[in-house]
Coordinates of C-alpha atoms in Angstrom, one line a residue:
M27 CA -29.2 -39.8 40.8
I28 CA -25.4 -40.0 40.8
I29 CA -23.9 -43.3 41.7
I30 CA -20.3 -43.1 42.9
E31 CA -17.8 -45.8 43.7
K32 CA -14.4 -45.5 45.2
T33 CA -11.9 -43.8 42.8
E34 CA -8.3 -44.9 43.1
Q35 CA -6.7 -42.1 41.0
I36 CA -7.5 -38.8 39.3
K37 CA -5.3 -37.3 36.6
G38 CA -5.6 -34.6 34.0
T39 CA -6.2 -30.9 33.3
I40 CA -9.5 -29.2 33.8
N41 CA -10.7 -25.6 33.5
A42 CA -12.5 -24.0 36.5
P43 CA -15.9 -22.8 35.3
P44 CA -16.6 -19.1 35.0
S45 CA -17.4 -17.4 38.3
K46 CA -21.1 -17.2 39.2
S47 CA -20.7 -14.2 41.4
Y48 CA -18.9 -12.2 38.7
T49 CA -21.3 -13.3 36.0
H50 CA -24.4 -12.2 38.0
R51 CA -23.0 -8.7 38.7
A52 CA -21.5 -8.1 35.3
V53 CA -24.6 -8.9 33.3
I54 CA -26.8 -6.9 35.6
C55 CA -24.5 -3.9 35.4
A56 CA -24.3 -4.2 31.6
S57 CA -28.1 -4.4 31.5
L58 CA -28.3 -0.9 33.1
A59 CA -25.6 0.7 30.9
D60 CA -26.1 3.4 28.2
G61 CA -24.8 1.3 25.4
T62 CA -23.7 -2.2 24.3
S63 CA -21.5 -4.4 26.5
E64 CA -20.0 -7.9 26.1
I65 CA -19.8 -10.5 28.8
I66 CA -17.0 -12.8 27.7
S67 CA -16.7 -16.3 29.2
P68 CA -19.9 -16.0 31.2
L69 CA -21.2 -18.9 33.4
N70 CA -24.1 -20.4 31.4
S71 CA -25.8 -21.8 34.5
A72 CA -29.4 -21.7 35.6
D73 CA -28.7 -19.0 38.2
C74 CA -26.9 -16.7 35.9
L75 CA -29.5 -17.1 33.2
S76 CA -32.0 -16.1 35.8
S77 CA -30.2 -12.8 36.0
V78 CA -30.3 -12.6 32.2
H79 CA -34.0 -13.1 32.2
G80 CA -34.6 -10.6 35.1
A81 CA -32.5 -8.0 33.4
M82 CA -34.4 -8.4 30.1
M83 CA -37.7 -8.1 32.0
L84 CA -36.4 -4.7 33.2
G85 CA -35.7 -3.5 29.7
A86 CA -32.3 -4.7 28.6
E87 CA -31.8 -6.6 25.3
I88 CA -29.5 -9.6 25.8
D89 CA -28.3 -12.1 23.2
A90 CA -27.1 -15.2 25.2
T91 CA -27.2 -17.6 22.3
D92 CA -23.4 -17.7 22.1
K93 CA -22.3 -19.4 25.3
N94 CA -18.8 -17.8 25.1
K95 CA -20.0 -14.3 24.8
W96 CA -23.2 -12.5 25.8
V97 CA -24.1 -9.2 24.1
V98 CA -26.0 -6.8 26.3
V99 CA -27.8 -3.6 25.1
G100 CA -28.5 -1.7 28.3
N101 CA -31.7 0.0 29.3
N102 CA -29.8 3.4 29.4
N103 CA -29.9 3.7 33.2
S104 CA -33.7 3.5 33.1
P105 CA -35.2 0.2 34.2
K106 CA -38.6 -0.5 32.5
T107 CA -41.7 -1.7 34.3
P108 CA -41.9 -5.4 33.7
N109 CA -45.0 -6.7 31.7
N110 CA -45.3 -9.8 33.9
V111 CA -44.1 -11.3 37.2
V112 CA -40.3 -11.7 37.2
D113 CA -39.7 -15.4 38.0
I114 CA -36.0 -15.8 38.9
G115 CA -36.1 -19.5 39.5
N116 CA -33.6 -20.6 42.2
S117 CA -31.3 -17.5 42.1
G118 CA -31.2 -15.7 45.5
T119 CA -28.6 -13.3 44.1
T120 CA -30.9 -12.3 41.2
L121 CA -33.8 -11.8 43.5
R122 CA -31.9 -9.6 45.9
I123 CA -30.1 -7.4 43.4
L124 CA -33.1 -6.9 41.2
T125 CA -35.4 -6.1 44.1
G126 CA -33.4 -2.9 44.6
I127 CA -33.0 -2.1 40.9
A128 CA -36.7 -2.7 40.3
S129 CA -37.5 0.4 42.5
Q130 CA -36.3 2.6 39.7
I131 CA -39.0 1.6 37.2
P132 CA -41.0 4.6 35.8
E133 CA -44.4 3.6 37.1
G134 CA -46.4 0.8 38.7
Y135 CA -45.1 -2.2 40.4
A136 CA -42.6 -5.0 39.9
I137 CA -43.3 -8.4 41.3
L138 CA -40.4 -10.8 41.8
T139 CA -40.7 -14.5 42.8
G140 CA -39.0 -17.8 42.3
D141 CA -39.1 -21.5 42.9
S142 CA -40.1 -23.4 46.1
S143 CA -36.7 -22.8 47.7
I144 CA -36.5 -19.1 46.8
I145 CA -39.9 -18.3 48.4
T146 CA -38.5 -19.4 51.8
R147 CA -35.3 -17.3 51.6
P148 CA -35.2 -14.3 53.9
M149 CA -35.7 -10.9 52.4
Q150 CA -36.8 -8.7 55.3
P151 CA -33.5 -7.1 56.0
L152 CA -33.3 -5.8 52.4
L153 CA -37.0 -4.7 52.5
D154 CA -36.4 -2.8 55.7
A155 CA -33.3 -1.1 54.2
L156 CA -35.2 -0.1 51.1
N157 CA -38.0 1.3 53.2
Q158 CA -35.4 3.4 55.0
L159 CA -34.6 5.0 51.7
G160 CA -38.3 5.8 51.0
I161 CA -38.8 2.9 48.7
R162 CA -41.9 0.8 49.3
A163 CA -41.0 -2.9 49.0
F164 CA -42.8 -5.7 50.8
S165 CA -43.5 -9.4 50.9
S166 CA -46.9 -10.3 49.5
K167 CA -47.2 -12.9 52.2
T168 CA -46.1 -10.4 54.9
D169 CA -43.5 -12.8 56.2
G170 CA -40.4 -11.3 54.7
T171 CA -40.1 -13.8 51.8
A172 CA -41.0 -13.8 48.1
P173 CA -43.1 -13.0 46.2
I174 CA -41.7 -9.4 46.6
I175 CA -43.7 -6.4 45.4
V176 CA -41.7 -3.3 44.7
E177 CA -43.3 0.1 44.0
R178 CA -41.7 2.8 41.9
G179 CA -40.1 5.1 44.4
E180 CA -37.6 7.9 44.3
I181 CA -34.8 7.5 46.8
K182 CA -35.6 10.2 49.4
N183 CA -33.0 9.5 52.2
N184 CA -29.2 9.3 51.9
V185 CA -28.3 7.1 54.8
V186 CA -29.3 3.4 55.2
K187 CA -28.4 1.2 58.1
I188 CA -28.2 -2.6 57.8
R189 CA -26.6 -5.5 59.6
G190 CA -23.3 -6.7 58.1
D191 CA -23.5 -10.3 59.4
M192 CA -26.3 -11.6 57.3
S193 CA -26.3 -12.0 53.5
S194 CA -23.9 -9.7 51.7
Q195 CA -26.4 -9.9 48.8
F196 CA -28.6 -7.4 50.6
I197 CA -25.7 -4.9 50.7
T198 CA -24.8 -5.6 47.1
S199 CA -28.4 -4.8 46.1
L200 CA -28.1 -1.4 47.9
M201 CA -24.7 -0.7 46.3
M202 CA -26.2 -1.3 42.8
T203 CA -29.3 0.7 43.5
L204 CA -28.0 3.8 45.2
P205 CA -26.1 5.2 42.2
F206 CA -29.5 6.1 40.9
S207 CA -30.1 8.5 43.8
K208 CA -29.8 12.2 43.2
M209 CA -27.9 12.5 46.5
D210 CA -24.7 11.1 47.7
S211 CA -25.5 8.1 49.9
T212 CA -24.0 6.1 52.7
I213 CA -24.6 2.4 53.7
E214 CA -23.7 2.0 57.4
L215 CA -23.3 -1.5 58.7
T216 CA -24.5 -1.9 62.3
T217 CA -22.6 -5.1 63.0
P218 CA -19.2 -6.4 61.8
L219 CA -19.1 -7.4 58.1
K220 CA -19.2 -11.0 57.1
S221 CA -18.7 -12.3 53.5
A222 CA -16.6 -9.1 52.8
P223 CA -15.0 -10.6 49.6
Y224 CA -18.4 -10.7 47.9
L225 CA -18.7 -7.0 48.4
D226 CA -15.2 -6.5 47.1
I227 CA -16.3 -8.3 44.0
T228 CA -19.4 -6.0 43.7
I229 CA -17.2 -2.9 44.0
D230 CA -14.7 -4.2 41.5
V231 CA -17.4 -5.0 38.9
L232 CA -19.3 -1.7 39.4
D233 CA -16.0 0.1 38.9
K234 CA -15.6 -1.5 35.5
F235 CA -19.1 -0.3 34.5
G236 CA -18.4 3.3 35.6
V237 CA -19.8 3.3 39.1
K238 CA -17.5 4.2 42.0
I239 CA -18.0 3.2 45.7
E240 CA -15.7 4.1 48.6
K241 CA -15.3 1.6 51.4
V242 CA -14.3 3.0 54.8
E243 CA -14.0 1.6 58.3
N244 CA -14.9 3.7 61.4
K245 CA -13.2 3.7 64.8
N246 CA -15.5 0.9 66.0
K247 CA -14.3 -1.4 63.2
L248 CA -17.7 -1.0 61.5
T249 CA -17.7 -0.6 57.7
K250 CA -19.6 1.9 55.7
F251 CA -19.8 2.5 52.0
I252 CA -20.1 5.9 50.3
I253 CA -21.9 6.1 46.9
K254 CA -21.9 9.3 44.9
G255 CA -25.3 10.3 43.5
N256 CA -26.3 10.6 39.9
Q257 CA -23.8 8.1 38.7
K258 CA -24.4 6.4 35.3
Y259 CA -23.7 2.8 34.3
K260 CA -21.4 2.7 31.3
P261 CA -20.9 -0.2 28.8
Y262 CA -17.9 -2.4 29.1
S263 CA -16.4 -5.6 27.6
Y264 CA -16.0 -7.8 30.7
T265 CA -14.2 -11.1 30.9
V266 CA -15.3 -13.4 33.7
E267 CA -12.6 -15.2 35.7
G268 CA -12.8 -18.8 37.0
D269 CA -14.9 -19.7 40.0
C270 CA -12.9 -20.5 43.1
S271 CA -15.9 -22.0 44.9
S272 CA -16.4 -24.6 42.1
A273 CA -12.7 -25.3 41.9
S274 CA -12.7 -26.1 45.6
Y275 CA -14.2 -29.6 44.9
F276 CA -11.3 -30.5 42.6
I277 CA -8.8 -29.1 45.0
A278 CA -10.2 -31.3 47.8
A279 CA -10.3 -34.4 45.6
G280 CA -6.7 -33.7 44.5
V281 CA -5.2 -33.3 48.0
L282 CA -7.1 -36.4 49.3
M283 CA -6.5 -38.8 46.5
N284 CA -3.7 -40.3 44.4
S285 CA -3.7 -37.4 41.9
D286 CA -1.8 -35.4 39.3
I287 CA -4.2 -32.6 38.2
T288 CA -3.9 -29.1 37.0
I289 CA -6.8 -26.6 37.5
N290 CA -6.7 -23.7 35.0
N291 CA -8.4 -20.3 35.2
I292 CA -7.7 -19.7 38.9
F293 CA -5.9 -16.4 39.4
K294 CA -3.5 -15.5 42.2
N295 CA -4.8 -11.9 42.4
S296 CA -8.5 -12.8 42.5
K297 CA -10.8 -10.9 44.8
Q298 CA -12.9 -14.0 45.4
G299 CA -13.0 -15.0 49.0
D300 CA -13.2 -18.6 48.2
R301 CA -9.7 -18.6 46.8
E302 CA -8.9 -19.1 50.5
I303 CA -9.4 -22.8 49.9
V304 CA -5.8 -22.8 48.6
N305 CA -4.5 -21.4 51.9
I306 CA -6.8 -23.7 53.9
V307 CA -5.4 -26.9 52.3
K308 CA -1.8 -25.6 52.7
K309 CA -2.4 -25.0 56.4
M310 CA -3.8 -28.5 56.7
G311 CA -0.6 -29.9 55.2
A312 CA -1.0 -30.0 51.4
P313 CA 1.8 -28.1 49.6
I314 CA -0.1 -27.6 46.4
I315 CA 1.6 -25.5 43.7
E316 CA 0.3 -22.1 42.7
E317 CA 1.1 -20.4 39.5
E318 CA -0.3 -17.1 38.1
D319 CA -3.4 -18.6 36.6
K320 CA -3.5 -22.3 37.6
I321 CA -3.1 -24.7 40.5
I322 CA -1.1 -28.0 40.3
I323 CA -1.8 -30.8 42.8
K324 CA 0.1 -34.1 43.1
G325 CA -1.6 -35.9 46.0
P326 CA -2.4 -37.5 48.3
Y327 CA -1.2 -35.5 51.2
K328 CA -1.5 -36.2 54.9
L329 CA -3.8 -33.6 56.3
K330 CA -4.1 -32.3 59.9
G331 CA -7.2 -30.7 61.4
I332 CA -7.2 -26.9 62.0
D333 CA -9.6 -24.2 63.1
I334 CA -11.2 -22.3 60.2
D335 CA -13.1 -19.0 60.4
V336 CA -15.7 -19.1 57.6
K337 CA -16.9 -15.5 58.1
D338 CA -15.9 -14.6 54.6
T339 CA -16.1 -18.0 52.9
P340 CA -19.5 -19.5 53.6
D341 CA -19.6 -21.5 50.3
L342 CA -16.5 -23.4 51.3
V343 CA -18.1 -25.1 54.3
P344 CA -19.2 -28.3 52.6
T345 CA -15.7 -28.7 51.0
I346 CA -14.0 -28.1 54.4
A347 CA -16.3 -30.6 56.1
I348 CA -15.1 -33.3 53.6
L349 CA -11.5 -32.4 54.2
G350 CA -12.0 -32.5 58.0
C351 CA -13.3 -36.1 57.8
F352 CA -10.0 -37.3 56.4
A353 CA -7.7 -35.0 58.4
E354 CA -5.8 -36.2 61.5
G355 CA -7.3 -34.6 64.7
T356 CA -10.1 -32.1 64.9
T357 CA -11.2 -29.6 62.3
T358 CA -13.4 -26.8 63.7
I359 CA -15.5 -24.6 61.5
Y360 CA -16.7 -21.4 63.2
N361 CA -18.2 -17.9 62.6
G362 CA -20.7 -19.4 60.1
E363 CA -24.2 -18.6 61.4
H364 CA -24.9 -17.2 57.9
V365 CA -24.2 -20.6 56.3
R366 CA -27.7 -21.6 57.5
L367 CA -29.2 -19.0 55.2
K368 CA -28.0 -20.5 51.9
E369 CA -29.9 -22.8 49.5
C370 CA -30.4 -24.9 52.6
D371 CA -29.1 -25.0 56.2
R372 CA -25.7 -26.2 55.2
L373 CA -24.4 -26.8 58.7
M374 CA -27.3 -29.1 59.5
A375 CA -27.1 -30.8 56.1
C376 CA -23.4 -31.5 56.3
A377 CA -23.6 -32.8 59.9
K378 CA -26.7 -35.0 59.2
E379 CA -25.6 -36.4 55.8
L380 CA -21.9 -37.0 56.4
T381 CA -22.8 -38.8 59.6
K382 CA -24.6 -41.4 57.4
M383 CA -21.2 -42.1 55.9
G384 CA -19.5 -42.6 59.3
A385 CA -18.3 -39.1 59.9
K386 CA -18.0 -37.8 63.5
I387 CA -19.5 -34.3 63.4
T388 CA -20.9 -32.1 66.1
E389 CA -23.2 -29.2 64.9
K390 CA -22.8 -25.9 66.7
P391 CA -24.9 -22.8 66.3
D392 CA -22.1 -21.1 64.2
G393 CA -20.3 -24.1 62.7
L394 CA -19.1 -27.7 62.9
I395 CA -16.6 -29.7 64.9
I396 CA -15.3 -32.6 62.8
E397 CA -13.2 -35.4 64.3
G398 CA -11.1 -37.0 61.6
V399 CA -12.1 -40.6 61.0
G400 CA -9.7 -41.3 58.1
K401 CA -12.4 -43.1 56.0
L402 CA -16.0 -42.9 55.1
N403 CA -18.5 -45.5 53.9
G404 CA -20.9 -45.3 51.0
A405 CA -24.4 -44.1 51.8
E406 CA -27.5 -42.6 50.2
M407 CA -27.2 -38.9 50.5
E408 CA -29.9 -36.2 50.4
T409 CA -28.7 -32.9 49.0
Y410 CA -31.7 -30.6 49.8
H411 CA -31.6 -29.1 46.2
D412 CA -28.3 -27.5 47.1
H413 CA -25.7 -27.5 44.3
R414 CA -22.7 -27.2 46.6
L415 CA -23.8 -30.3 48.6
V416 CA -24.1 -32.3 45.4
M417 CA -20.5 -31.5 44.5
A418 CA -19.0 -31.8 47.9
F419 CA -20.7 -35.2 48.6
T420 CA -19.5 -36.4 45.2
V421 CA -15.9 -35.9 46.5
A422 CA -16.8 -37.8 49.7
G423 CA -18.2 -40.6 47.6
M424 CA -15.0 -40.9 45.6
M425 CA -13.1 -41.5 48.8
A426 CA -15.7 -43.8 50.5
E427 CA -15.7 -47.5 50.7
G428 CA -18.6 -49.0 48.8
K429 CA -21.3 -47.3 46.8
T430 CA -22.6 -43.7 47.4
I431 CA -25.9 -42.6 45.9
I432 CA -26.5 -38.8 45.6
K433 CA -30.0 -37.5 45.0
G434 CA -30.8 -34.2 43.4
E435 CA -27.9 -34.0 41.0
D436 CA -29.8 -31.6 38.8
A437 CA -29.0 -28.8 41.3
V438 CA -25.5 -28.5 39.9
K439 CA -27.1 -26.6 36.9
I440 CA -27.3 -23.7 39.2
S441 CA -23.5 -23.0 39.2
F442 CA -21.6 -25.8 37.4
P443 CA -23.7 -27.4 34.7
N444 CA -21.0 -29.8 33.4
F445 CA -19.7 -30.8 36.9
V446 CA -20.2 -34.5 36.4
E447 CA -18.6 -34.5 33.0
A448 CA -15.6 -32.5 34.3
I449 CA -14.9 -34.7 37.3
K450 CA -15.4 -37.9 35.2
S451 CA -12.8 -36.5 32.8
I452 CA -10.1 -36.8 35.4
G453 CA -11.1 -40.3 36.4
A454 CA -14.0 -40.2 38.9
N455 CA -15.9 -43.5 39.0
I456 CA -19.3 -42.0 38.5
T457 CA -22.5 -43.0 36.7
I458 CA -25.8 -41.2 36.4
K459 CA -29.0 -43.2 36.6

């Protein structure tokens, strides 16, 4: 467990860890290429290493012994039939992307499963979409969750329809699978798109590895994606940028506390949706300094509550919830139904756990209403095996009066393995027991 006591000041320079989203996509694209790629500055986290493992099970050769550079020999656009069940641990991104890719094996079946959390995560929308394409993929429990069984199947249809307001990972899986089709294909979204920046990341990474996707919006404001058939993944030397989601906890700590911190490896031109955290804290009243590749914060700042649409930034919800507790007035988080489909129901978890600390939070079907209370009290916090809750609640504990105990700190290995060391390096009053 993590034991946190109130921290009076934070100071220093830290580097944002490499992006989890970019690392997942880059290593899987490289694993399909017809040659050798390098993934430079990858995120060596449990989730991303799950993608390494899954890609190797499908025929790629990957040397990940150097944490600063992975060398990937692709399977030449020909995924192999795995010789065992593919266990992807806790990585929903890996499960969803590889479910699509696994349909291109030469014979037999691929079986994908994961840990106790993964086997509860919804998969049915992706399974239904793959079935539209003529690919036979189904839940072994017949309830739309892993284990997932995928049969070798040629893509027979060129139009697939799927909701745009659930997990963008379903759509990413289709984007990365459809280039194998002999026909040009179209993904048509039947509802407005949420989490759009994650798909922009997918398109950006695919482009680097030789796969082109066109994004268009119809007259009804519904998005569709056009994918040319018979495309080939090409090798590429890919450098992973810093992760804005992980940087958000340091940004929150900086604006709330007596601080003088610099966060490196956060780029102004990033396609990551969670870079919106910079604009959010500015709107709340924190004039932090942006440079081309870094953010400078000299807090504390007096924050005011605002309304925040999290349609495209579901991973920021725990961070925003903490900020709202210390802002003057009301902070309203809305358009976040899909936040309930993450590692846990984050809307429920934030409302329940922060209330233990004295927060005034009302849970709504699509978000949270947070009345600024100006202070929190230490408490024992459950994190539901969710890495983002561990990190957000750590920031809350740094601000709280008294001692805060956070359970399940091992979850940070999913996205930010050295989080505790990083935040201690700038002065956080933390011990691990």
